[in-house]
Amino acid sequence: MSTPTSAKRRIGVLLVNLGTPDSPQTPDVRRYLNEFLTDARVIDMPAAVRYPLFKGIVVPLRAPKSAKIYQQLWDADRGSPLLYHGLDLQRLVQEQLGSEYVVAFGMRYQNPSIEKALEELRDAAVDRIIVLPLFPQYAAASTGSVQEKVMEIVGKWWVVPSISFISTFTDDPGFIGTFVTLGKAEMAKHDYDHVLFSYHGIPERHVLKGSFKGYCQLGKCCNTYNKNNRYCYRAQCFETSRQLAKGLGLREDQYTVAFQSRLQSRLRDPWLQPYADEVLKKFPAKGYKNVLAFSPAFVADCLETTVEVGMEFKEMFESAGGKHWQLVPSLNSHPQWVEGVVNMIQQN
């Protein structure tokens, strides 16, 4: 009589990015913005203020304008770049990891949802789950929101598997190395006077709220990256920049770190500074007529990279007297990045 063998245990992997509308039409964009901008981790206001302000005023005004921008970005065949780059990454990571893993992809807001992706992993009877939010630098409004949503969903399951989170990959060799490869490819095509590392902004209060024992002071405390500021978003952005500069062979005076995409005009409180749109307008007067721009807070091209940095910033720069502005493409599904993701998963 043969001895029964237990089924081979598999590891589930959940890749998560921010989200995208189902289409570039105003109703779908409004639905996406409503979910995004009423998240208490994104807009940390009391619900009694947050919902009327954003659902009643901000989103109705913003949705038609955002829809026009999404229409510029939308691919006729594949749709939203953030979605199809995510699906490409999922497929390629699955191929490299093999049958011992099940890789799912979800969005924090809209579709495919985190809940649907987690159901795929539960249906596959995985032994445990590794969650990788695709945000290099930890922020409560991005990675933290994904973690909260995953725990909310899984907390309702009767059987909860072991779950681990990769909370930051600020200085991960695969992440840094791929951006360096892409940056060097652009530098080989043109001579640049200066490099801009532009990160998505967050309110200063988010940094201070998450500060470890009051360590973060929005100043020189970010000059080093250590156990006290490991999860400080600002410190992580500066550390990523230092690592990229090292890989690209840049001196400290050859690059600038700045922050984009602020909502300050509506919220009336300071966001992380300096502001990228203000900084770049001063570049030509400083003699920086040829600028190479990176957006290292994103691992896939999207509205904030392609449109904001690639198009809008380029127009601002040229209007101020600049000659050549070039955005380094994001990591998307570059083979080096796929390998980096696989390594992070295997190490966790």
PDB file of N, CA, C and O in Angstrom, residues 48 51 60 74 79 88 92 97 109 137 144-145 157 178 198 209 212 218 229 234 277 311 314 327 331:
ATOM      1  N   ALA A  48     -16.397  63.533   8.289  1.00  0.00           N
ATOM      2  CA  ALA A  48     -17.468  64.526   8.159  1.00  0.00           C
ATOM      3  C   ALA A  48     -17.036  65.718   7.308  1.00  0.00           C
ATOM      4  O   ALA A  48     -17.875  66.424   6.739  1.00  0.00           O
ATOM      5  N   TYR A  51     -15.558  63.716   3.161  1.00  0.00           N
ATOM      6  CA  TYR A  51     -16.530  63.275   2.156  1.00  0.00           C
ATOM      7  C   TYR A  51     -17.267  64.436   1.488  1.00  0.00           C
ATOM      8  O   TYR A  51     -17.331  64.505   0.257  1.00  0.00           O
ATOM      9  N   PRO A  60     -15.990  66.547  -8.370  1.00  0.00           N
ATOM     10  CA  PRO A  60     -16.787  67.004  -9.520  1.00  0.00           C
ATOM     11  C   PRO A  60     -16.068  68.040 -10.386  1.00  0.00           C
ATOM     12  O   PRO A  60     -16.235  68.052 -11.607  1.00  0.00           O
ATOM     13  N   TRP A  74      -4.175  57.208 -22.652  1.00  0.00           N
ATOM     14  CA  TRP A  74      -4.818  55.910 -22.889  1.00  0.00           C
ATOM     15  C   TRP A  74      -4.349  55.272 -24.190  1.00  0.00           C
ATOM     16  O   TRP A  74      -4.288  55.906 -25.223  1.00  0.00           O
ATOM     17  N   GLY A  79      -5.349  50.112 -23.158  1.00  0.00           N
ATOM     18  CA  GLY A  79      -5.941  50.906 -22.092  1.00  0.00           C
ATOM     19  C   GLY A  79      -4.934  51.661 -21.253  1.00  0.00           C
ATOM     20  O   GLY A  79      -3.995  52.265 -21.768  1.00  0.00           O
ATOM     21  N   ASP A  88       1.738  42.987 -17.290  1.00  0.00           N
ATOM     22  CA  ASP A  88       2.958  42.457 -17.918  1.00  0.00           C
ATOM     23  C   ASP A  88       3.953  42.009 -16.849  1.00  0.00           C
ATOM     24  O   ASP A  88       4.575  40.943 -16.970  1.00  0.00           O
ATOM     25  N   LEU A  92       5.427  38.145 -16.231  1.00  0.00           N
ATOM     26  CA  LEU A  92       6.850  37.851 -16.329  1.00  0.00           C
ATOM     27  C   LEU A  92       7.430  37.360 -15.005  1.00  0.00           C
ATOM     28  O   LEU A  92       8.296  36.475 -14.981  1.00  0.00           O
ATOM     29  N   LEU A  97       9.306  32.849 -11.491  1.00  0.00           N
ATOM     30  CA  LEU A  97       9.176  32.165 -10.203  1.00  0.00           C
ATOM     31  C   LEU A  97       8.766  30.707 -10.371  1.00  0.00           C
ATOM     32  O   LEU A  97       9.124  29.859  -9.553  1.00  0.00           O
ATOM     33  N   TYR A 109      -7.204  51.060  -5.782  1.00  0.00           N
ATOM     34  CA  TYR A 109      -8.475  51.719  -6.119  1.00  0.00           C
ATOM     35  C   TYR A 109      -8.959  51.241  -7.480  1.00  0.00           C
ATOM     36  O   TYR A 109      -8.194  51.227  -8.448  1.00  0.00           O
ATOM     37  N   GLN A 137       9.178  53.890  -2.088  1.00  0.00           N
ATOM     38  CA  GLN A 137       9.349  54.556  -0.798  1.00  0.00           C
ATOM     39  C   GLN A 137       8.048  54.418   0.009  1.00  0.00           C
ATOM     40  O   GLN A 137       6.972  54.770  -0.481  1.00  0.00           O
ATOM     41  N   GLY A 144       1.020  52.096   3.090  1.00  0.00           N
ATOM     42  CA  GLY A 144       0.226  51.904   4.300  1.00  0.00           C
ATOM     43  C   GLY A 144      -1.235  51.641   4.003  1.00  0.00           C
ATOM     44  O   GLY A 144      -1.887  50.824   4.661  1.00  0.00           O
ATOM     45  N   SER A 145      -1.769  52.321   2.995  1.00  0.00           N
ATOM     46  CA  SER A 145      -3.162  52.117   2.613  1.00  0.00           C
ATOM     47  C   SER A 145      -3.380  50.719   2.050  1.00  0.00           C
ATOM     48  O   SER A 145      -4.397  50.075   2.328  1.00  0.00           O
ATOM     49  N   TRP A 157     -11.606  36.524   6.565  1.00  0.00           N
ATOM     50  CA  TRP A 157     -11.512  35.106   6.217  1.00  0.00           C
ATOM     51  C   TRP A 157     -11.540  34.260   7.492  1.00  0.00           C
ATOM     52  O   TRP A 157     -10.986  34.653   8.514  1.00  0.00           O
ATOM     53  N   THR A 178      18.025  49.155 -12.227  1.00  0.00           N
ATOM     54  CA  THR A 178      17.259  49.295 -13.466  1.00  0.00           C
ATOM     55  C   THR A 178      17.117  50.756 -13.861  1.00  0.00           C
ATOM     56  O   THR A 178      17.260  51.115 -15.036  1.00  0.00           O
ATOM     57  N   SER A 198      12.380  63.727  -9.394  1.00  0.00           N
ATOM     58  CA  SER A 198      11.098  64.280  -8.968  1.00  0.00           C
ATOM     59  C   SER A 198      10.226  63.175  -8.362  1.00  0.00           C
ATOM     60  O   SER A 198       9.926  62.183  -9.020  1.00  0.00           O
ATOM     61  N   LYS A 209       3.671  62.998  11.365  1.00  0.00           N
ATOM     62  CA  LYS A 209       2.801  62.052  12.070  1.00  0.00           C
ATOM     63  C   LYS A 209       3.451  60.678  12.194  1.00  0.00           C
ATOM     64  O   LYS A 209       3.226  59.961  13.166  1.00  0.00           O
ATOM     65  N   PHE A 212       9.489  58.629  13.891  1.00  0.00           N
ATOM     66  CA  PHE A 212       9.872  57.758  14.999  1.00  0.00           C
ATOM     67  C   PHE A 212      10.433  58.595  16.141  1.00  0.00           C
ATOM     68  O   PHE A 212      11.511  59.173  16.040  1.00  0.00           O
ATOM     69  N   LEU A 218      12.129  67.395   8.907  1.00  0.00           N
ATOM     70  CA  LEU A 218      12.036  67.973   7.562  1.00  0.00           C
ATOM     71  C   LEU A 218      13.278  68.810   7.236  1.00  0.00           C
ATOM     72  O   LEU A 218      13.193  69.830   6.564  1.00  0.00           O
ATOM     73  N   ASN A 229      14.861  56.794  10.580  1.00  0.00           N
ATOM     74  CA  ASN A 229      14.037  57.379   9.511  1.00  0.00           C
ATOM     75  C   ASN A 229      13.794  56.396   8.364  1.00  0.00           C
ATOM     76  O   ASN A 229      13.509  56.796   7.247  1.00  0.00           O
ATOM     77  N   ARG A 234      10.294  61.210   3.140  1.00  0.00           N
ATOM     78  CA  ARG A 234      11.267  62.193   2.653  1.00  0.00           C
ATOM     79  C   ARG A 234      12.690  61.627   2.696  1.00  0.00           C
ATOM     80  O   ARG A 234      13.457  61.752   1.729  1.00  0.00           O
ATOM     81  N   ASP A 277       7.789  71.874  -9.889  1.00  0.00           N
ATOM     82  CA  ASP A 277       7.389  72.822 -10.935  1.00  0.00           C
ATOM     83  C   ASP A 277       8.024  74.199 -10.729  1.00  0.00           C
ATOM     84  O   ASP A 277       8.280  74.922 -11.697  1.00  0.00           O
ATOM     85  N   MET A 311       5.478  65.787 -20.155  1.00  0.00           N
ATOM     86  CA  MET A 311       4.869  66.792 -21.035  1.00  0.00           C
ATOM     87  C   MET A 311       4.755  68.162 -20.370  1.00  0.00           C
ATOM     88  O   MET A 311       5.259  69.161 -20.892  1.00  0.00           O
ATOM     89  N   LYS A 314       8.089  69.621 -19.189  1.00  0.00           N
ATOM     90  CA  LYS A 314       8.864  69.964 -20.391  1.00  0.00           C
ATOM     91  C   LYS A 314       8.422  71.324 -20.938  1.00  0.00           C
ATOM     92  O   LYS A 314       9.249  72.184 -21.267  1.00  0.00           O
ATOM     93  N   LEU A 327      12.470  62.892 -20.107  1.00  0.00           N
ATOM     94  CA  LEU A 327      12.046  62.014 -19.022  1.00  0.00           C
ATOM     95  C   LEU A 327      12.622  60.623 -19.235  1.00  0.00           C
ATOM     96  O   LEU A 327      12.496  60.052 -20.331  1.00  0.00           O
ATOM     97  N   LEU A 331      10.269  51.840 -14.948  1.00  0.00           N
ATOM     98  CA  LEU A 331      10.790  50.475 -14.999  1.00  0.00           C
ATOM     99  C   LEU A 331       9.879  49.538 -15.774  1.00  0.00           C
ATOM    100  O   LEU A 331      10.350  48.599 -16.422  1.00  0.00           O
TER     101      LEU A 331
END
